[in-house]
Tab-separated table of C-alpha atoms and ligand atoms in Angstrom:
chain	number	residue	atom	x	y	z
A	1	MET	CA	356.373	123.564	139.480
A	2	MET	CA	358.410	124.061	136.323
A	3	SER	CA	360.659	127.124	136.291
A	4	ARG	CA	360.591	129.559	133.381
A	5	LEU	CA	363.978	128.303	132.261
A	6	SER	CA	362.948	124.642	132.258
A	7	LEU	CA	359.726	125.518	130.402
A	8	CYS	CA	361.850	127.320	127.833
A	9	VAL	CA	364.230	124.360	127.506
A	10	ALA	CA	361.307	121.929	127.238
A	11	SER	CA	359.590	123.917	124.493
A	12	SER	CA	362.847	124.332	122.524
A	13	LEU	CA	363.392	120.579	122.743
A	14	LEU	CA	359.874	120.000	121.438
A	15	LEU	CA	360.552	122.367	118.536
A	16	ILE	CA	363.844	120.605	117.741
A	17	THR	CA	362.213	117.145	117.815
A	18	GLY	CA	359.319	118.374	115.674
A	19	ALA	CA	361.735	119.888	113.170
A	20	MET	CA	363.792	116.662	113.133
A	21	ALA	CA	360.738	114.577	112.266
A	22	GLN	CA	359.666	117.064	109.589
A	23	ASP	CA	363.041	116.885	107.847
A	24	TYR	CA	363.358	113.169	108.412
A	25	PRO	CA	364.710	111.374	106.493
A	26	SER	CA	367.350	113.617	105.008
A	27	LYS	CA	369.879	110.846	104.257
A	28	PRO	CA	369.813	107.070	103.523
A	29	ILE	CA	368.376	104.747	106.167
A	30	THR	CA	370.106	101.469	107.016
A	31	LEU	CA	367.766	98.531	107.576
A	32	ILE	CA	369.641	95.767	109.365
A	33	VAL	CA	368.715	92.195	108.529
A	34	PRO	CA	370.269	89.945	111.165
A	35	PHE	CA	370.523	86.982	108.771
A	36	ALA	CA	372.390	86.118	105.573
A	37	ALA	CA	371.323	87.621	102.246
A	38	GLY	CA	368.871	85.604	100.173
A	39	GLY	CA	366.715	84.353	103.062
A	40	PRO	CA	363.163	85.266	104.101
A	41	THR	CA	364.057	88.213	106.327
A	42	ASP	CA	366.347	89.596	103.652
A	43	THR	CA	363.732	89.232	100.895
A	44	LEU	CA	361.062	90.925	102.999
A	45	ALA	CA	363.493	93.759	103.846
A	46	ARG	CA	364.359	94.295	100.199
A	47	ASN	CA	360.682	94.244	99.137
A	48	LEU	CA	359.738	96.818	101.758
A	49	GLY	CA	362.956	98.767	101.182
A	50	VAL	CA	362.186	99.408	97.513
A	51	THR	CA	358.700	100.736	98.254
A	52	LEU	CA	359.926	102.776	101.194
A	53	THR	CA	362.737	104.272	99.129
A	54	ASN	CA	360.119	105.525	96.656
A	55	SER	CA	357.795	106.919	99.281
A	56	LEU	CA	360.386	108.527	101.598
A	57	LYS	CA	362.594	109.700	98.719
A	58	GLN	CA	365.618	108.329	100.514
A	59	THR	CA	367.515	105.121	99.859
A	60	ILE	CA	366.935	102.211	102.217
A	61	VAL	CA	370.206	100.317	102.476
A	62	VAL	CA	369.792	96.686	103.549
A	63	ASP	CA	372.690	95.561	105.734
A	64	ASN	CA	372.985	91.792	106.292
A	65	SER	CA	374.598	91.157	109.662
A	66	GLY	CA	373.938	87.471	110.161
A	67	GLY	CA	375.145	85.100	112.849
A	68	ALA	CA	374.244	83.769	116.308
A	69	GLY	CA	370.553	83.390	115.454
A	70	GLY	CA	370.201	87.090	114.636
A	71	THR	CA	371.677	88.389	117.878
A	72	ILE	CA	374.716	89.962	116.168
A	73	GLY	CA	372.574	92.171	113.921
A	74	ILE	CA	370.133	92.926	116.725
A	75	ASN	CA	373.032	94.084	118.895
A	76	LYS	CA	374.268	96.344	116.105
A	77	VAL	CA	370.923	98.135	116.172
A	78	ALA	CA	370.843	98.275	119.979
A	79	LYS	CA	374.199	100.110	119.893
A	80	ALA	CA	373.429	102.346	116.889
A	81	LYS	CA	372.692	106.062	117.081
A	82	ASN	CA	369.021	106.578	117.906
A	83	ASP	CA	368.346	109.081	115.146
A	84	GLY	CA	366.038	107.009	112.939
A	85	TYR	CA	368.757	106.159	110.419
A	86	THR	CA	369.355	102.619	111.681
A	87	LEU	CA	366.408	100.232	111.782
A	88	LEU	CA	366.025	96.505	112.334
A	89	LEU	CA	363.793	93.957	110.663
A	90	MET	CA	363.532	91.000	113.001
A	91	HIS	CA	361.131	88.229	113.824
A	92	ILE	CA	359.854	86.153	116.695
A	93	GLY	CA	363.410	85.091	117.585
A	94	MET	CA	363.732	88.499	119.244
A	95	SER	CA	361.359	87.211	121.917
A	96	THR	CA	362.882	83.861	122.562
A	97	SER	CA	366.607	84.668	122.500
A	98	PRO	CA	366.549	85.920	126.117
A	99	ALA	CA	365.762	82.346	127.178
A	100	LEU	CA	368.238	80.707	124.856
A	101	TYR	CA	371.316	82.815	125.414
A	102	ARG	CA	372.950	82.940	128.798
A	103	LYS	CA	374.250	86.434	128.138
A	104	LEU	CA	372.871	88.727	125.475
A	105	PRO	CA	374.829	91.921	124.726
A	106	TYR	CA	371.567	93.892	124.606
A	107	ASN	CA	368.372	94.143	126.615
A	108	THR	CA	365.399	93.048	124.514
A	109	LEU	CA	362.875	95.108	126.422
A	110	ASN	CA	364.839	98.297	127.118
A	111	ASP	CA	367.152	98.791	124.156
A	112	PHE	CA	364.565	99.173	121.375
A	113	GLU	CA	361.647	101.174	120.104
A	114	TYR	CA	359.024	98.817	118.704
A	115	ILE	CA	357.869	100.515	115.493
A	116	GLY	CA	355.358	97.979	114.234
A	117	GLN	CA	354.728	94.484	113.023
A	118	VAL	CA	354.611	94.022	109.246
A	119	ALA	CA	353.913	90.350	108.606
A	120	ASP	CA	352.896	86.987	110.003
A	121	VAL	CA	354.487	84.044	108.263
A	122	PRO	CA	353.802	80.304	108.458
A	123	MET	CA	356.548	77.681	108.487
A	124	THR	CA	356.904	74.871	105.952
A	125	LEU	CA	358.207	71.461	106.973
A	126	LEU	CA	360.751	70.609	104.294
A	127	GLY	CA	362.688	67.534	103.431
A	128	LYS	CA	365.543	67.098	101.006
A	129	LYS	CA	364.645	65.862	97.538
A	130	GLY	CA	364.337	62.100	97.603
A	131	LEU	CA	363.636	61.842	101.343
A	132	ALA	CA	361.641	58.609	101.529
A	133	PRO	CA	358.452	59.731	103.347
A	134	ASN	CA	355.951	61.895	101.485
A	135	SER	CA	353.597	62.582	104.371
A	136	LEU	CA	353.878	63.555	108.016
A	137	LYS	CA	352.262	60.237	108.940
A	138	ASP	CA	355.122	58.359	107.273
A	139	LEU	CA	357.775	60.880	108.306
A	140	ILE	CA	357.336	60.435	112.067
A	141	PRO	CA	358.168	56.683	112.210
A	142	TYR	CA	360.913	57.298	109.645
A	143	LEU	CA	362.505	59.931	111.895
A	144	ARG	CA	362.315	57.613	114.897
A	145	ALA	CA	363.951	54.789	112.967
A	146	ASN	CA	366.660	56.919	111.330
A	147	LYS	CA	367.316	59.685	113.848
A	148	SER	CA	371.032	59.009	114.148
A	149	LYS	CA	371.457	59.522	110.382
A	150	LEU	CA	369.391	62.695	109.999
A	151	ASN	CA	370.372	66.331	110.448
A	152	TYR	CA	368.025	69.267	110.917
A	153	ALA	CA	369.139	72.580	109.368
A	154	ASN	CA	368.314	75.903	110.997
A	155	ALA	CA	369.194	79.567	110.598
A	156	GLY	CA	371.053	79.804	113.915
A	157	LEU	CA	370.360	79.339	117.610
A	158	GLY	CA	367.136	81.203	118.328
A	159	ALA	CA	366.094	81.551	114.675
A	160	ALA	CA	362.489	80.706	113.853
A	161	SER	CA	363.629	77.566	112.070
A	162	HIS	CA	365.570	76.495	115.158
A	163	LEU	CA	362.667	77.032	117.557
A	164	CYS	CA	360.109	75.503	115.251
A	165	GLY	CA	362.354	72.472	114.732
A	166	LEU	CA	362.847	71.979	118.461
A	167	LEU	CA	359.141	72.213	119.048
A	168	PHE	CA	358.481	69.704	116.285
A	169	MET	CA	361.063	67.287	117.655
A	170	SER	CA	359.565	67.453	121.121
A	171	SER	CA	356.024	67.113	119.709
A	172	VAL	CA	356.886	63.927	117.837
A	173	GLY	CA	359.307	62.649	120.464
A	174	VAL	CA	362.455	62.530	118.388
A	175	GLU	CA	365.746	64.349	118.748
A	176	LEU	CA	367.801	65.051	115.646
A	177	THR	CA	371.196	66.676	115.355
A	178	THR	CA	370.693	70.337	114.499
A	179	ILE	CA	373.060	72.215	112.205
A	180	ALA	CA	373.115	76.014	112.612
A	181	TYR	CA	373.706	78.361	109.665
A	182	LYS	CA	373.903	82.155	109.414
A	183	GLY	CA	370.459	82.297	107.853
A	184	THR	CA	367.935	80.403	105.808
A	185	ALA	CA	369.773	80.935	102.507
A	186	PRO	CA	372.894	78.880	103.373
A	187	ALA	CA	370.729	76.323	105.226
A	188	MET	CA	368.617	75.837	102.077
A	189	THR	CA	371.716	75.446	99.912
A	190	ASP	CA	372.712	72.445	102.023
A	191	LEU	CA	369.159	71.066	102.147
A	192	ILE	CA	368.980	71.222	98.362
A	193	GLY	CA	372.448	69.663	98.190
A	194	GLY	CA	371.301	66.863	100.513
A	195	GLN	CA	373.975	67.476	103.187
A	196	VAL	CA	371.119	67.979	105.671
A	197	GLN	CA	367.764	66.275	105.447
A	198	LEU	CA	365.098	68.347	107.183
A	199	SER	CA	364.142	71.906	108.088
A	200	PHE	CA	361.251	74.210	108.822
A	201	GLN	CA	361.308	77.433	106.812
A	202	ASN	CA	359.116	80.340	105.853
A	203	PRO	CA	357.645	79.622	102.387
A	204	ILE	CA	359.187	82.784	100.896
A	205	ASN	CA	362.286	81.827	98.852
A	206	VAL	CA	361.655	78.073	99.037
A	207	ILE	CA	358.497	78.084	96.876
A	208	PRO	CA	360.471	77.958	93.576
A	209	HIS	CA	362.626	75.077	94.879
A	210	ILE	CA	359.538	73.136	95.952
A	211	LYS	CA	357.902	73.746	92.571
A	212	ALA	CA	361.089	72.678	90.757
A	213	GLY	CA	361.183	69.457	92.788
A	214	LYS	CA	364.462	70.371	94.505
A	215	LEU	CA	362.863	70.285	97.945
A	216	LYS	CA	360.014	68.242	99.358
A	217	ALA	CA	357.319	70.142	101.273
A	218	ILE	CA	355.559	67.878	103.750
A	219	ALA	CA	353.190	70.235	105.597
A	220	ILE	CA	352.706	73.891	106.452
A	221	THR	CA	351.713	75.606	109.691
A	222	GLY	CA	348.741	77.970	109.857
A	223	GLU	CA	344.977	77.605	110.051
A	224	SER	CA	344.502	77.093	106.345
A	225	ARG	CA	346.526	75.957	103.362
A	226	PHE	CA	348.775	78.484	101.678
A	227	ALA	CA	347.386	79.527	98.280
A	228	GLY	CA	350.887	79.476	96.760
A	229	LEU	CA	351.305	75.779	97.636
A	230	PRO	CA	347.699	74.514	97.703
A	231	GLN	CA	348.665	70.847	97.503
A	232	ILE	CA	350.570	71.024	100.834
A	233	PRO	CA	348.414	70.073	103.854
A	234	THR	CA	348.404	72.090	107.048
A	235	MET	CA	350.114	70.476	110.029
A	236	THR	CA	346.648	69.854	111.493
A	237	GLU	CA	345.430	68.127	108.324
A	238	ALA	CA	348.672	66.161	108.206
A	239	GLY	CA	348.086	64.804	111.715
A	240	LEU	CA	349.671	67.246	114.180
A	241	PRO	CA	346.787	69.427	115.403
A	242	GLY	CA	347.708	72.518	117.392
A	243	PHE	CA	351.124	72.852	115.757
A	244	ASN	CA	350.237	76.283	114.518
A	245	VAL	CA	353.479	78.209	114.581
A	246	LYS	CA	353.649	81.568	112.867
A	247	THR	CA	356.630	83.875	112.736
A	248	TRP	CA	355.923	87.549	113.289
A	249	PHE	CA	358.164	90.052	111.555
A	250	GLY	CA	358.467	93.650	112.709
A	251	ILE	CA	360.513	96.833	112.537
A	252	LEU	CA	362.510	98.131	115.491
A	253	ALA	CA	364.840	101.057	116.192
A	254	PRO	CA	367.337	101.845	118.949
A	255	ALA	CA	365.773	102.937	122.242
A	256	LYS	CA	364.895	106.626	122.541
A	257	THR	CA	364.646	107.221	118.822
A	258	PRO	CA	362.518	110.420	118.765
A	259	LYS	CA	358.822	109.617	119.150
A	260	ASP	CA	357.861	111.650	116.059
A	261	ILE	CA	360.253	109.628	113.921
A	262	VAL	CA	358.943	106.355	115.386
A	263	ASN	CA	355.377	107.462	114.604
A	264	LYS	CA	356.294	108.632	111.124
A	265	LEU	CA	357.979	105.299	110.350
A	266	SER	CA	355.139	103.320	111.866
A	267	THR	CA	352.575	105.142	109.720
A	268	GLU	CA	354.721	104.741	106.621
A	269	PHE	CA	355.373	101.008	107.103
A	270	ALA	CA	351.654	100.433	107.759
A	271	ARG	CA	350.797	102.414	104.637
A	272	ILE	CA	353.183	100.559	102.345
A	273	VAL	CA	352.203	97.131	103.702
A	274	GLY	CA	348.567	98.114	103.011
A	275	LEU	CA	349.235	99.036	99.353
A	276	PRO	CA	347.522	96.573	96.981
A	277	ASP	CA	350.782	95.872	95.112
A	278	THR	CA	352.756	95.175	98.273
A	279	ARG	CA	349.967	93.018	99.715
A	280	GLU	CA	349.666	90.988	96.543
A	281	LYS	CA	353.408	90.433	96.348
A	282	MET	CA	353.665	89.484	100.029
A	283	ILE	CA	350.732	87.069	99.864
A	284	GLY	CA	352.221	85.440	96.753
A	285	GLN	CA	355.427	84.859	98.712
A	286	GLY	CA	353.638	83.333	101.686
A	287	LEU	CA	353.896	86.447	103.866
A	288	GLU	CA	350.643	87.507	105.492
A	289	PRO	CA	350.570	91.314	105.749
A	290	PHE	CA	349.863	92.142	109.391
A	291	VAL	CA	350.361	95.609	110.792
A	292	THR	CA	350.392	96.885	114.365
A	293	ASN	CA	351.183	100.302	115.793
A	294	PRO	CA	354.147	100.906	118.162
A	295	ASP	CA	352.093	100.356	121.325
A	296	GLN	CA	350.492	97.161	120.098
A	297	PHE	CA	353.836	95.882	118.863
A	298	ALA	CA	355.577	96.728	122.133
A	299	ILE	CA	352.886	94.939	124.129
A	300	ALA	CA	353.005	91.933	121.824
A	301	GLY	CA	356.798	91.979	121.921
A	302	LEU	CA	356.869	92.237	125.691
A	303	THR	CA	354.300	89.488	126.073
A	304	ALA	CA	356.141	87.287	123.648
A	305	VAL	CA	359.450	87.886	125.413
A	306	LEU	CA	357.894	86.865	128.680
A	307	VAL	CA	355.814	84.015	127.352
A	308	GLY	CA	358.275	82.735	124.796
A	309	GLY	CA	361.343	83.421	126.794
A	310	LEU	CA	360.452	82.375	130.249
A	311	LEU	CA	357.681	79.824	130.301
A	312	ALA	CA	358.437	76.161	130.286
A	313	ASP	CA	355.032	75.296	128.919
A	314	GLU	CA	355.743	75.452	125.216
A	315	ARG	CA	352.187	74.626	124.196
A	316	HIS	CA	350.974	77.653	126.086
A	317	ALA	CA	353.691	79.791	124.541
A	318	MET	CA	352.700	78.519	121.132
A	319	ARG	CA	349.100	79.569	121.573
A	320	HIS	CA	350.296	83.089	122.129
A	321	GLY	CA	352.481	83.152	119.109
A	322	ALA	CA	355.754	82.591	120.856
A	323	VAL	CA	357.600	79.538	119.690
A	324	GLY	CA	359.189	78.673	122.975
A	325	HIS	CA	360.476	75.182	123.196
A	326	LEU	CA	361.937	75.456	126.604
A	327	GLY	CA	361.657	71.886	127.763
A	328	ALA	CA	364.835	70.636	126.220
A	329	VAL	CA	366.710	73.491	124.676
A	330	ARG	CA	369.760	71.952	123.224
A	331	ASP	CA	373.065	73.343	124.275
A	332	GLU	CA	374.602	73.737	120.839
A	333	ARG	CA	378.142	74.089	122.148
A	334	VAL	CA	378.398	71.146	124.464
A	335	GLY	CA	375.769	69.099	122.667
A	336	GLU	CA	373.751	68.287	125.764
A	337	PRO	CA	370.059	68.896	126.132
A	338	ARG	CA	369.554	71.274	129.043
A	339	ARG	CA	366.504	72.387	130.847
A	340	VAL	CA	365.541	76.038	130.879
A	341	HIS	CA	363.243	76.707	133.773
A	342	PRO	CA	360.629	79.383	133.934
A	343	VAL	CA	361.057	82.377	136.171
A	344	LEU	CA	358.200	84.185	137.814
A	345	VAL	CA	355.887	85.499	135.142
A	346	ARG	CA	352.604	87.231	135.514
A	347	ILE	CA	351.321	88.591	132.256
A	348	GLU	CA	348.264	90.761	131.908
A	349	HIS	CA	347.961	90.556	128.153
A	350	VAL	CA	347.588	86.860	127.542
A	351	GLU	CA	344.122	85.368	127.306
A	352	ASP	CA	344.356	82.887	130.133
A	353	GLU	CA	346.254	84.169	133.058
A	354	VAL	CA	349.672	82.706	133.504
A	355	GLU	CA	351.190	82.550	136.887
A	356	ARG	CA	354.154	80.414	137.716
A	357	ALA	CA	356.360	79.777	140.682
A	358	PRO	CA	359.732	81.462	140.568
A	359	PHE	CA	362.683	79.393	139.521
A	360	GLU	CA	366.260	80.233	139.009
A	361	ALA	CA	366.478	80.608	135.236
A	362	GLU	CA	369.025	78.141	134.008
A	363	ARG	CA	370.073	79.415	130.635
A	364	ALA	CA	371.468	77.428	127.781
A	365	HIS	CA	375.225	77.837	127.379
A	366	ALA	CA	374.945	79.990	124.340
A	367	ASP	CA	376.822	83.201	124.798
A	368	VAL	CA	377.065	85.486	121.816
B	1	LIG	N1	363.691	83.294	108.785
B	1	LIG	C1	364.873	82.597	109.070
B	1	LIG	C2	364.759	81.868	110.388
B	1	LIG	O1	364.731	82.453	111.431
B	1	LIG	C3	366.145	83.392	108.984
B	1	LIG	C4	366.342	84.152	107.678
B	1	LIG	O2	365.491	84.947	107.331
B	1	LIG	O3	367.361	83.926	107.007
B	1	LIG	O4	364.723	80.662	110.373
């Protein structure tokens, strides 16, 4: 039974937390983007940041901490004060990094509050201007014939573009050299410049380059064509059915951020993503507004970490929204393809039950 003193302490703590949430935010909030400025994550953060600044009456400061596929920025949030003034905008890479990095400086499941998902985003298969093939049908034999001459650009080990590229390579049976950047923005600069020849990217930011003829869009993931690029076929239409990768984006905070603040932020993000202006802008940029509450996001995040991070069956992981190419994760440092084995996973939340024998997880040599 609770003593009088502990009851007293408990109720004072409740009062303090309640008061904190009521006053929150009373100073600027930092939203960490774990990629370079000018890329998809950055653009989404700045879009949401402007609207949130107006509604919360506090400035949202976007902090770009790119590098190591997002893990540097993610770690910054894991180690930040859990007072609601440091938030993270991250994507599906959050779920797959545990399988790709031998040692992460944070714990994906324990070090964060999952505030809510804000968007689902397809990936566009892009070639440099002047790349000979115009269709996926022509691209596949071209890649096989020219693989030693072609480089695939990504936004860092574990970035959506990295995972999507690996999955594509394994789906079409070709292995290209991958070049890692600190984010989509510098990767696109080199794709436009022709130093690299291929990439998968979220449509946001690359739409103007495609329209200006500076980049060639070959196909787009998703169930249906993207209204902003209606001439681009889906991967299924282009000849690769089932390649339906989408990148989820969501907001996180350091673990043990007060529940009231988490709920307040979750409600606010859901509200602003639901505003007609925000929706219209997001859809125009190829971002599908998609909102979940903290519990749904935590479950999805947990499932994705387990499915995406630990299963070897990438097709299964794909079906559940986790882009986990775990068959031949390339060791970026030593340049050797390595195998990442599954460990015991039993997940309640996936549609078809997944049960696998335990293996010693052999992680890629990719320490942060
Ligand atoms: N969305 C990018 C990726 O993971 C990174 C970025 O936003 O710059 O490929």
